Every structure is written in C-alpha cells, then in structure tokens.
Amino acid sequence: MFEGLFENLPASVLWVPFVVVFVGAALQVATGVGLGLLATPAILFVLDGPAAVQVAIILNLTLTAFLLPLEIGYVAFSRLYAISIWACIGIPLGGFLLLAVGNTSLKLICGVVVIFAVLQLRFFPLPVLKSPVQLRWLNRMGGVVSGGMTGALAAPGPVALWALLSSGLETAAVRATLRAYFLFAYVVAFAVSILLVGSSTRVWMMSLALMPALIVGIGVGIAGRRTIGATAMRGLLELVLLAMGISMLVKGLSDAGGF
C-alpha cells in the first residue's frame, strides 16, 4: 500500500518522522504542547512544505479528537471563543506565508520558531493579566499569531498556551481549552490548505504510515504523565524541542549552502 512513498529518500532520514511523531505525541499528551512544534520539521525531511504541514495537521487532529472528549468538561468556552475568532485572521496569513517561502527557508523558519518556543517556555512566562483591556489585547495577539503559526507550521501551541496561562485559568482548564482550540484551528487550517494547494495521495499515505507511531506515543504520554510527572516531562519537552530546532537550522543552512 505504501509502495513508492519513500522512494528516492536516503535511509538515514526515513526514521526521523516516525521517531519524532512518537516522541511529540507522548510530550503533547503529558505537557499540552509538543507534536505541533515537532511534527512539521520532522516531516520536512521527507516531504515538501505544504504536504508536510497537511500531514502534521492530520496527525494533530487525530490526537486532539482522541483526547478532547476526556477533557471537554474543563473547557473555558469564553476564552476559547476569544482566541479562535482572531485565529481566523492569522490562519490564512500563515497559509500564504507557507506558499511564499521555499523548503530551505521553511526549515530555517522552523528552527528559529522552535528555539524561540523553548526560550519562551523556559524563561518568559507572562504575568497573569487581570485588566479587561489587557485580556482583550492578549486574546487578539494570541489568536492572530497562533493562527499564523497554525497555517504556516501546524504549530499553534506555544503562543496559545502562553495566552491561556496569562489569563489566569487553572491548569486543567488551560489544557482542555488548548485542546479544544487545537481542534478548531487545525480544521480551519486544513480547509485553507486544501483551498490553496489541494492535497495528494502521498499526504494521506504518509499520515496513515505515521499513525502507529502516534498511537504508541499517546499511550506512552498517558503513562509518563502518571509515573514521571509533569515537571520532568516538561524538561524533556524543552530538550527535544531544542535538539529539533538546532537540527532544522543546521539542515536549512546546509541546504542553503551555508556550510
């Protein structure tokens, strides 16, 4: 069924998307973010930009659909609506950005975004905002920027997480609302991507090929959250993101002839 899917690809890169999707799914389940930031850069090793983003969206939608029913009772719908409405502006902008840059530039962008996400998660937590005016602007900026990252990189997590944490929600509500936002953002981003570039059999075959890694990663993430603890899993997330960000920068510079 997968005949021709990986032809002309060096054996040294074939393992990358499978391992990274497994790790990303486990970290997403345990910490709330991970798969979106990791999947697109990993799949860029074997597919071009628009196809890689579509595969990443399909994988993220599958994970979200699996987990959201378990958390739906904790969703803060007012915050969800406030961010989602502004994401509708950012997602098409991100889609057009994806079409405007080549694969090499996209790898460099991915590397920079992932490294900045690590720095944000580690060093720059926003203070909790209580002013209604501040919250409105936080929703606007969080929605537009995370929407743009969804359309361009299939990675809404860091900015949306930042915005929700700064709104003063409890941890369970943040995780559930983030999950519900992912469902909305990825559906809209996938529809925009189909309208802009269409889809292909290769996208669906790659998505199907990566499903076992995703499913095993979900199981490991659930077990890890219970046995290892959220703090240790967050530290692991930061290490993996840093390694992926550096790898994408090196790959992008190499493709550009930088060294």
PDB file of C-alpha atoms in Angstrom:
ATOM      1  CA  MET A   1       0.000   0.000   0.000  1.00  0.00           C
ATOM      2  CA  PHE A   2       2.933   2.345   0.696  1.00  0.00           C
ATOM      3  CA  GLU A   3       4.825   1.437  -2.483  1.00  0.00           C
ATOM      4  CA  GLY A   4       6.676   4.444  -3.832  1.00  0.00           C
ATOM      5  CA  LEU A   5       6.000   6.553  -0.746  1.00  0.00           C
ATOM      6  CA  PHE A   6       9.634   6.603   0.368  1.00  0.00           C
ATOM      7  CA  GLU A   7      11.414   6.020  -2.909  1.00  0.00           C
ATOM      8  CA  ASN A   8      14.434   8.200  -3.662  1.00  0.00           C
ATOM      9  CA  LEU A   9      14.761   9.064   0.032  1.00  0.00           C
ATOM     10  CA  PRO A  10      18.035   8.261   1.830  1.00  0.00           C
ATOM     11  CA  ALA A  11      17.705   5.616   4.519  1.00  0.00           C
ATOM     12  CA  SER A  12      19.381   7.979   7.001  1.00  0.00           C
ATOM     13  CA  VAL A  13      16.291  10.252   7.155  1.00  0.00           C
ATOM     14  CA  LEU A  14      13.458   7.704   6.968  1.00  0.00           C
ATOM     15  CA  TRP A  15      13.437   7.067  10.714  1.00  0.00           C
ATOM     16  CA  VAL A  16      13.204  10.756  11.631  1.00  0.00           C
ATOM     17  CA  PRO A  17       9.443  11.402  11.214  1.00  0.00           C
ATOM     18  CA  PHE A  18       8.470   8.116  12.883  1.00  0.00           C
ATOM     19  CA  VAL A  19      10.604   8.694  15.993  1.00  0.00           C
ATOM     20  CA  VAL A  20       9.718  12.367  16.260  1.00  0.00           C
ATOM     21  CA  VAL A  21       5.961  11.781  15.883  1.00  0.00           C
ATOM     22  CA  PHE A  22       6.155   9.149  18.628  1.00  0.00           C
ATOM     23  CA  VAL A  23       8.072  11.485  20.957  1.00  0.00           C
ATOM     24  CA  GLY A  24       5.941  14.500  20.023  1.00  0.00           C
ATOM     25  CA  ALA A  25       2.677  12.651  20.719  1.00  0.00           C
ATOM     26  CA  ALA A  26       3.941  11.485  24.109  1.00  0.00           C
ATOM     27  CA  LEU A  27       5.031  15.003  25.062  1.00  0.00           C
ATOM     28  CA  GLN A  28       1.788  16.550  23.770  1.00  0.00           C
ATOM     29  CA  VAL A  29      -0.288  14.243  25.958  1.00  0.00           C
ATOM     30  CA  ALA A  30       1.904  14.835  29.009  1.00  0.00           C
ATOM     31  CA  THR A  31       2.523  18.585  28.737  1.00  0.00           C
ATOM     32  CA  GLY A  32      -0.082  20.078  26.377  1.00  0.00           C
ATOM     33  CA  VAL A  33       2.369  21.004  23.592  1.00  0.00           C
ATOM     34  CA  GLY A  34       4.942  19.130  21.538  1.00  0.00           C
ATOM     35  CA  LEU A  35       3.517  17.392  18.497  1.00  0.00           C
ATOM     36  CA  GLY A  36       2.664  20.556  16.587  1.00  0.00           C
ATOM     37  CA  LEU A  37       6.142  22.005  17.037  1.00  0.00           C
ATOM     38  CA  LEU A  38       7.934  18.737  16.236  1.00  0.00           C
ATOM     39  CA  ALA A  39       5.837  17.109  13.513  1.00  0.00           C
ATOM     40  CA  THR A  40       6.217  19.639  10.690  1.00  0.00           C
ATOM     41  CA  PRO A  41      10.025  19.985  10.998  1.00  0.00           C
ATOM     42  CA  ALA A  42      10.409  16.198  11.115  1.00  0.00           C
ATOM     43  CA  ILE A  43       8.152  15.565   8.109  1.00  0.00           C
ATOM     44  CA  LEU A  44      10.020  18.267   6.170  1.00  0.00           C
ATOM     45  CA  PHE A  45      12.864  15.737   5.994  1.00  0.00           C
ATOM     46  CA  VAL A  46      10.751  13.634   3.607  1.00  0.00           C
ATOM     47  CA  LEU A  47       8.052  15.912   2.121  1.00  0.00           C
ATOM     48  CA  ASP A  48       7.809  19.467   0.791  1.00  0.00           C
ATOM     49  CA  GLY A  49       6.383  22.279   2.893  1.00  0.00           C
ATOM     50  CA  PRO A  50       2.618  22.269   2.118  1.00  0.00           C
ATOM     51  CA  ALA A  51       2.452  18.453   2.178  1.00  0.00           C
ATOM     52  CA  ALA A  52       4.401  18.280   5.455  1.00  0.00           C
ATOM     53  CA  VAL A  53       2.046  20.792   7.073  1.00  0.00           C
ATOM     54  CA  GLN A  54      -1.017  18.852   5.901  1.00  0.00           C
ATOM     55  CA  VAL A  55       0.345  15.594   7.344  1.00  0.00           C
ATOM     56  CA  ALA A  56       1.139  17.347  10.626  1.00  0.00           C
ATOM     57  CA  ILE A  57      -2.406  18.756  10.754  1.00  0.00           C
ATOM     58  CA  ILE A  58      -3.948  15.308  10.175  1.00  0.00           C
ATOM     59  CA  LEU A  59      -1.828  13.790  12.949  1.00  0.00           C
ATOM     60  CA  ASN A  60      -2.647  16.603  15.366  1.00  0.00           C
ATOM     61  CA  LEU A  61      -6.364  16.386  14.588  1.00  0.00           C
ATOM     62  CA  THR A  62      -6.274  12.644  15.286  1.00  0.00           C
ATOM     63  CA  LEU A  63      -4.567  13.151  18.647  1.00  0.00           C
ATOM     64  CA  THR A  64      -6.919  16.000  19.581  1.00  0.00           C
ATOM     65  CA  ALA A  65     -10.032  14.014  18.656  1.00  0.00           C
ATOM     66  CA  PHE A  66      -8.777  11.174  20.853  1.00  0.00           C
ATOM     67  CA  LEU A  67      -8.075  13.299  23.945  1.00  0.00           C
ATOM     68  CA  LEU A  68     -10.635  16.128  23.880  1.00  0.00           C
ATOM     69  CA  PRO A  69     -13.671  14.020  24.951  1.00  0.00           C
ATOM     70  CA  LEU A  70     -11.807  13.230  28.188  1.00  0.00           C
ATOM     71  CA  GLU A  71     -11.346  16.951  28.968  1.00  0.00           C
ATOM     72  CA  ILE A  72     -14.392  18.669  27.447  1.00  0.00           C
ATOM     73  CA  GLY A  73     -15.895  19.449  30.858  1.00  0.00           C
ATOM     74  CA  TYR A  74     -12.935  21.706  31.729  1.00  0.00           C
ATOM     75  CA  VAL A  75     -13.025  23.876  28.576  1.00  0.00           C
ATOM     76  CA  ALA A  76     -13.287  27.633  29.232  1.00  0.00           C
ATOM     77  CA  PHE A  77     -15.527  28.445  26.276  1.00  0.00           C
ATOM     78  CA  SER A  78     -15.307  32.223  26.645  1.00  0.00           C
ATOM     79  CA  ARG A  79     -11.503  32.090  26.315  1.00  0.00           C
ATOM     80  CA  LEU A  80     -11.796  29.532  23.516  1.00  0.00           C
ATOM     81  CA  TYR A  81     -14.093  31.805  21.509  1.00  0.00           C
ATOM     82  CA  ALA A  82     -11.980  34.901  22.133  1.00  0.00           C
ATOM     83  CA  ILE A  83      -8.809  33.286  20.759  1.00  0.00           C
ATOM     84  CA  SER A  84     -10.480  31.308  17.962  1.00  0.00           C
ATOM     85  CA  ILE A  85     -12.178  34.303  16.369  1.00  0.00           C
ATOM     86  CA  TRP A  86      -8.833  36.070  15.953  1.00  0.00           C
ATOM     87  CA  ALA A  87      -7.129  32.901  14.736  1.00  0.00           C
ATOM     88  CA  CYS A  88      -9.417  33.075  11.704  1.00  0.00           C
ATOM     89  CA  ILE A  89      -7.347  36.069  10.612  1.00  0.00           C
ATOM     90  CA  GLY A  90      -3.964  34.503  11.330  1.00  0.00           C
ATOM     91  CA  ILE A  91      -4.521  31.093   9.724  1.00  0.00           C
ATOM     92  CA  PRO A  92      -4.952  32.341   6.108  1.00  0.00           C
ATOM     93  CA  LEU A  93      -1.976  34.671   6.566  1.00  0.00           C
ATOM     94  CA  GLY A  94       0.122  31.707   7.678  1.00  0.00           C
ATOM     95  CA  GLY A  95      -1.097  29.678   4.702  1.00  0.00           C
ATOM     96  CA  PHE A  96       0.009  32.376   2.254  1.00  0.00           C
ATOM     97  CA  LEU A  97       3.379  32.636   4.041  1.00  0.00           C
ATOM     98  CA  LEU A  98       3.856  28.889   3.580  1.00  0.00           C
ATOM     99  CA  LEU A  99       3.314  29.260  -0.170  1.00  0.00           C
ATOM    100  CA  ALA A 100       5.656  32.243  -0.377  1.00  0.00           C
ATOM    101  CA  VAL A 101       8.740  30.557   1.102  1.00  0.00           C
ATOM    102  CA  GLY A 102      10.745  27.627  -0.245  1.00  0.00           C
ATOM    103  CA  ASN A 103      11.608  24.432   1.600  1.00  0.00           C
ATOM    104  CA  THR A 104      15.021  25.709   2.659  1.00  0.00           C
ATOM    105  CA  SER A 105      13.580  28.927   4.092  1.00  0.00           C
ATOM    106  CA  LEU A 106      10.828  26.957   5.806  1.00  0.00           C
ATOM    107  CA  LYS A 107      13.401  24.747   7.549  1.00  0.00           C
ATOM    108  CA  LEU A 108      15.223  27.847   8.803  1.00  0.00           C
ATOM    109  CA  ILE A 109      11.944  29.388   9.979  1.00  0.00           C
ATOM    110  CA  CYS A 110      11.006  26.153  11.746  1.00  0.00           C
ATOM    111  CA  GLY A 111      14.355  26.062  13.516  1.00  0.00           C
ATOM    112  CA  VAL A 112      14.055  29.656  14.723  1.00  0.00           C
ATOM    113  CA  VAL A 113      10.418  29.232  15.829  1.00  0.00           C
ATOM    114  CA  VAL A 114      11.149  26.043  17.764  1.00  0.00           C
ATOM    115  CA  ILE A 115      14.162  27.554  19.541  1.00  0.00           C
ATOM    116  CA  PHE A 116      12.154  30.660  20.466  1.00  0.00           C
ATOM    117  CA  ALA A 117       9.400  28.379  21.767  1.00  0.00           C
ATOM    118  CA  VAL A 118      11.931  26.731  24.081  1.00  0.00           C
ATOM    119  CA  LEU A 119      13.111  30.129  25.329  1.00  0.00           C
ATOM    120  CA  GLN A 120       9.513  31.228  25.881  1.00  0.00           C
ATOM    121  CA  LEU A 121       8.570  28.103  27.822  1.00  0.00           C
ATOM    122  CA  ARG A 122      11.713  28.252  29.964  1.00  0.00           C
ATOM    123  CA  PHE A 123      12.440  31.932  30.555  1.00  0.00           C
ATOM    124  CA  PHE A 124       9.498  34.161  29.594  1.00  0.00           C
ATOM    125  CA  PRO A 125       6.238  33.188  31.298  1.00  0.00           C
ATOM    126  CA  LEU A 126       3.784  36.057  31.037  1.00  0.00           C
ATOM    127  CA  PRO A 127       2.360  37.506  34.256  1.00  0.00           C
ATOM    128  CA  VAL A 128      -1.328  36.834  34.869  1.00  0.00           C
ATOM    129  CA  LEU A 129      -3.325  39.715  33.400  1.00  0.00           C
ATOM    130  CA  LYS A 130      -6.472  40.930  35.170  1.00  0.00           C
ATOM    131  CA  SER A 131      -7.329  44.093  33.276  1.00  0.00           C
ATOM    132  CA  PRO A 132     -10.150  43.511  30.725  1.00  0.00           C
ATOM    133  CA  VAL A 133      -8.333  45.701  28.209  1.00  0.00           C
ATOM    134  CA  GLN A 134      -5.105  43.723  28.606  1.00  0.00           C
ATOM    135  CA  LEU A 135      -7.003  40.431  28.269  1.00  0.00           C
ATOM    136  CA  ARG A 136      -8.696  41.598  25.076  1.00  0.00           C
ATOM    137  CA  TRP A 137      -5.351  42.503  23.516  1.00  0.00           C
ATOM    138  CA  LEU A 138      -3.862  39.233  24.720  1.00  0.00           C
ATOM    139  CA  ASN A 139      -6.671  37.322  23.011  1.00  0.00           C
ATOM    140  CA  ARG A 140      -6.215  39.297  19.798  1.00  0.00           C
ATOM    141  CA  MET A 141      -2.454  38.868  19.609  1.00  0.00           C
ATOM    142  CA  GLY A 142      -2.552  35.256  20.801  1.00  0.00           C
ATOM    143  CA  GLY A 143      -5.234  34.340  18.300  1.00  0.00           C
ATOM    144  CA  VAL A 144      -3.634  36.019  15.278  1.00  0.00           C
ATOM    145  CA  VAL A 145      -0.077  34.837  15.975  1.00  0.00           C
ATOM    146  CA  SER A 146      -1.013  31.276  16.927  1.00  0.00           C
ATOM    147  CA  GLY A 147      -3.327  31.163  13.911  1.00  0.00           C
ATOM    148  CA  GLY A 148      -0.466  32.260  11.673  1.00  0.00           C
ATOM    149  CA  MET A 149       1.766  29.558  13.123  1.00  0.00           C
ATOM    150  CA  THR A 150      -1.009  27.011  12.523  1.00  0.00           C
ATOM    151  CA  GLY A 151      -1.351  27.935   8.859  1.00  0.00           C
ATOM    152  CA  ALA A 152       2.382  28.080   8.199  1.00  0.00           C
ATOM    153  CA  LEU A 153       3.800  25.402  10.503  1.00  0.00           C
ATOM    154  CA  ALA A 154       0.854  23.477  12.033  1.00  0.00           C
ATOM    155  CA  ALA A 155       2.116  24.662  15.446  1.00  0.00           C
ATOM    156  CA  PRO A 156      -0.467  26.753  17.350  1.00  0.00           C
ATOM    157  CA  GLY A 157       0.602  25.518  20.784  1.00  0.00           C
ATOM    158  CA  PRO A 158       3.250  27.836  22.292  1.00  0.00           C
ATOM    159  CA  VAL A 159       1.531  31.174  21.678  1.00  0.00           C
ATOM    160  CA  ALA A 160      -1.947  29.861  22.552  1.00  0.00           C
ATOM    161  CA  LEU A 161      -0.562  28.236  25.717  1.00  0.00           C
ATOM    162  CA  TRP A 162       1.144  31.492  26.650  1.00  0.00           C
ATOM    163  CA  ALA A 163      -2.107  33.437  26.198  1.00  0.00           C
ATOM    164  CA  LEU A 164      -4.243  30.979  28.178  1.00  0.00           C
ATOM    165  CA  LEU A 165      -1.787  30.744  31.062  1.00  0.00           C
ATOM    166  CA  SER A 166      -1.696  34.539  31.269  1.00  0.00           C
ATOM    167  CA  SER A 167      -5.484  34.721  31.508  1.00  0.00           C
ATOM    168  CA  GLY A 168      -5.366  33.107  34.947  1.00  0.00           C
ATOM    169  CA  LEU A 169      -7.046  29.791  34.115  1.00  0.00           C
ATOM    170  CA  GLU A 170      -6.318  26.728  36.219  1.00  0.00           C
ATOM    171  CA  THR A 171      -4.088  24.029  34.762  1.00  0.00           C
ATOM    172  CA  ALA A 172      -6.901  21.623  33.868  1.00  0.00           C
ATOM    173  CA  ALA A 173      -8.853  24.406  32.149  1.00  0.00           C
ATOM    174  CA  VAL A 174      -5.760  25.550  30.235  1.00  0.00           C
ATOM    175  CA  ARG A 175      -5.067  22.044  28.951  1.00  0.00           C
ATOM    176  CA  ALA A 176      -8.695  21.407  27.948  1.00  0.00           C
ATOM    177  CA  THR A 177      -9.204  24.821  26.348  1.00  0.00           C
ATOM    178  CA  LEU A 178      -5.934  24.468  24.469  1.00  0.00           C
ATOM    179  CA  ARG A 179      -7.069  21.072  23.169  1.00  0.00           C
ATOM    180  CA  ALA A 180     -10.423  22.476  22.013  1.00  0.00           C
ATOM    181  CA  TYR A 181      -8.632  25.374  20.328  1.00  0.00           C
ATOM    182  CA  PHE A 182      -6.373  22.915  18.506  1.00  0.00           C
ATOM    183  CA  LEU A 183      -9.432  21.140  17.100  1.00  0.00           C
ATOM    184  CA  PHE A 184     -10.822  24.405  15.747  1.00  0.00           C
ATOM    185  CA  ALA A 185      -7.518  25.782  14.470  1.00  0.00           C
ATOM    186  CA  TYR A 186      -6.424  22.591  12.719  1.00  0.00           C
ATOM    187  CA  VAL A 187      -9.782  22.095  10.986  1.00  0.00           C
ATOM    188  CA  VAL A 188      -9.710  25.658   9.664  1.00  0.00           C
ATOM    189  CA  ALA A 189      -6.025  25.398   8.688  1.00  0.00           C
ATOM    190  CA  PHE A 190      -6.618  22.141   6.822  1.00  0.00           C
ATOM    191  CA  ALA A 191      -9.554  23.654   4.924  1.00  0.00           C
ATOM    192  CA  VAL A 192      -7.459  26.719   3.992  1.00  0.00           C
ATOM    193  CA  SER A 193      -4.564  24.497   2.881  1.00  0.00           C
ATOM    194  CA  ILE A 194      -6.844  22.383   0.681  1.00  0.00           C
ATOM    195  CA  LEU A 195      -8.260  25.528  -0.919  1.00  0.00           C
ATOM    196  CA  LEU A 196      -4.791  26.964  -1.566  1.00  0.00           C
ATOM    197  CA  VAL A 197      -2.832  23.916  -2.763  1.00  0.00           C
ATOM    198  CA  GLY A 198      -5.166  20.908  -2.812  1.00  0.00           C
ATOM    199  CA  SER A 199      -3.992  17.587  -1.422  1.00  0.00           C
ATOM    200  CA  SER A 200      -2.428  14.368  -2.684  1.00  0.00           C
ATOM    201  CA  THR A 201      -2.469  10.632  -2.128  1.00  0.00           C
ATOM    202  CA  ARG A 202       1.041  10.899  -0.706  1.00  0.00           C
ATOM    203  CA  VAL A 203      -0.199  13.146   2.116  1.00  0.00           C
ATOM    204  CA  TRP A 204      -2.810  10.597   3.175  1.00  0.00           C
ATOM    205  CA  MET A 205      -0.463   7.628   2.800  1.00  0.00           C
ATOM    206  CA  MET A 206       2.218   9.345   4.893  1.00  0.00           C
ATOM    207  CA  SER A 207      -0.376  10.202   7.533  1.00  0.00           C
ATOM    208  CA  LEU A 208      -1.525   6.583   7.636  1.00  0.00           C
ATOM    209  CA  ALA A 209       2.062   5.329   7.822  1.00  0.00           C
ATOM    210  CA  LEU A 210       2.743   7.547  10.848  1.00  0.00           C
ATOM    211  CA  MET A 211      -0.437   6.594  12.742  1.00  0.00           C
ATOM    212  CA  PRO A 212       1.150   3.662  14.642  1.00  0.00           C
ATOM    213  CA  ALA A 213       3.883   5.968  15.970  1.00  0.00           C
ATOM    214  CA  LEU A 214       1.201   8.470  17.006  1.00  0.00           C
ATOM    215  CA  ILE A 215      -0.915   5.863  18.803  1.00  0.00           C
ATOM    216  CA  VAL A 216       2.042   4.375  20.695  1.00  0.00           C
ATOM    217  CA  GLY A 217       3.154   7.886  21.632  1.00  0.00           C
ATOM    218  CA  ILE A 218      -0.294   8.667  23.082  1.00  0.00           C
ATOM    219  CA  GLY A 219      -0.069   5.577  25.289  1.00  0.00           C
ATOM    220  CA  VAL A 220       3.442   6.429  26.449  1.00  0.00           C
ATOM    221  CA  GLY A 221       2.397  10.020  27.166  1.00  0.00           C
ATOM    222  CA  ILE A 222      -0.503   8.919  29.354  1.00  0.00           C
ATOM    223  CA  ALA A 223       1.792   6.560  31.276  1.00  0.00           C
ATOM    224  CA  GLY A 224       4.535   9.199  31.508  1.00  0.00           C
ATOM    225  CA  ARG A 225       2.181  11.824  32.905  1.00  0.00           C
ATOM    226  CA  ARG A 226       1.177   9.432  35.666  1.00  0.00           C
ATOM    227  CA  THR A 227       4.594   7.984  36.534  1.00  0.00           C
ATOM    228  CA  ILE A 228       7.246  10.573  35.654  1.00  0.00           C
ATOM    229  CA  GLY A 229       5.391  13.763  36.482  1.00  0.00           C
ATOM    230  CA  ALA A 230       4.589  16.948  34.587  1.00  0.00           C
ATOM    231  CA  THR A 231       7.785  18.787  35.591  1.00  0.00           C
ATOM    232  CA  ALA A 232      10.108  16.062  34.294  1.00  0.00           C
ATOM    233  CA  MET A 233       8.075  15.729  31.102  1.00  0.00           C
ATOM    234  CA  ARG A 234       8.250  19.494  30.551  1.00  0.00           C
ATOM    235  CA  GLY A 235      12.041  19.357  30.925  1.00  0.00           C
ATOM    236  CA  LEU A 236      12.192  16.536  28.392  1.00  0.00           C
ATOM    237  CA  LEU A 237       9.972  18.566  26.052  1.00  0.00           C
ATOM    238  CA  GLU A 238      12.368  21.501  26.203  1.00  0.00           C
ATOM    239  CA  LEU A 239      15.387  19.286  25.461  1.00  0.00           C
ATOM    240  CA  VAL A 240      13.688  17.630  22.484  1.00  0.00           C
ATOM    241  CA  LEU A 241      12.492  20.972  21.109  1.00  0.00           C
ATOM    242  CA  LEU A 242      15.972  22.445  21.424  1.00  0.00           C
ATOM    243  CA  ALA A 243      17.510  19.476  19.594  1.00  0.00           C
ATOM    244  CA  MET A 244      14.900  19.693  16.818  1.00  0.00           C
ATOM    245  CA  GLY A 245      15.322  23.458  16.457  1.00  0.00           C
ATOM    246  CA  ILE A 246      19.096  23.186  16.135  1.00  0.00           C
ATOM    247  CA  SER A 247      18.755  20.286  13.690  1.00  0.00           C
ATOM    248  CA  MET A 248      16.400  22.262  11.448  1.00  0.00           C
ATOM    249  CA  LEU A 249      18.692  25.300  11.488  1.00  0.00           C
ATOM    250  CA  VAL A 250      21.672  23.129  10.545  1.00  0.00           C
ATOM    251  CA  LYS A 251      19.675  21.380   7.808  1.00  0.00           C
ATOM    252  CA  GLY A 252      18.372  24.681   6.439  1.00  0.00           C
ATOM    253  CA  LEU A 253      21.816  26.282   6.404  1.00  0.00           C
ATOM    254  CA  SER A 254      23.258  23.157   4.773  1.00  0.00           C
ATOM    255  CA  ASP A 255      20.583  23.208   2.048  1.00  0.00           C
ATOM    256  CA  ALA A 256      21.250  26.911   1.508  1.00  0.00           C
ATOM    257  CA  GLY A 257      24.963  26.239   1.051  1.00  0.00           C
ATOM    258  CA  GLY A 258      25.876  27.965   4.306  1.00  0.00           C
ATOM    259  CA  PHE A 259      28.343  25.182   5.160  1.00  0.00           C
TER     260      PHE A 259
END
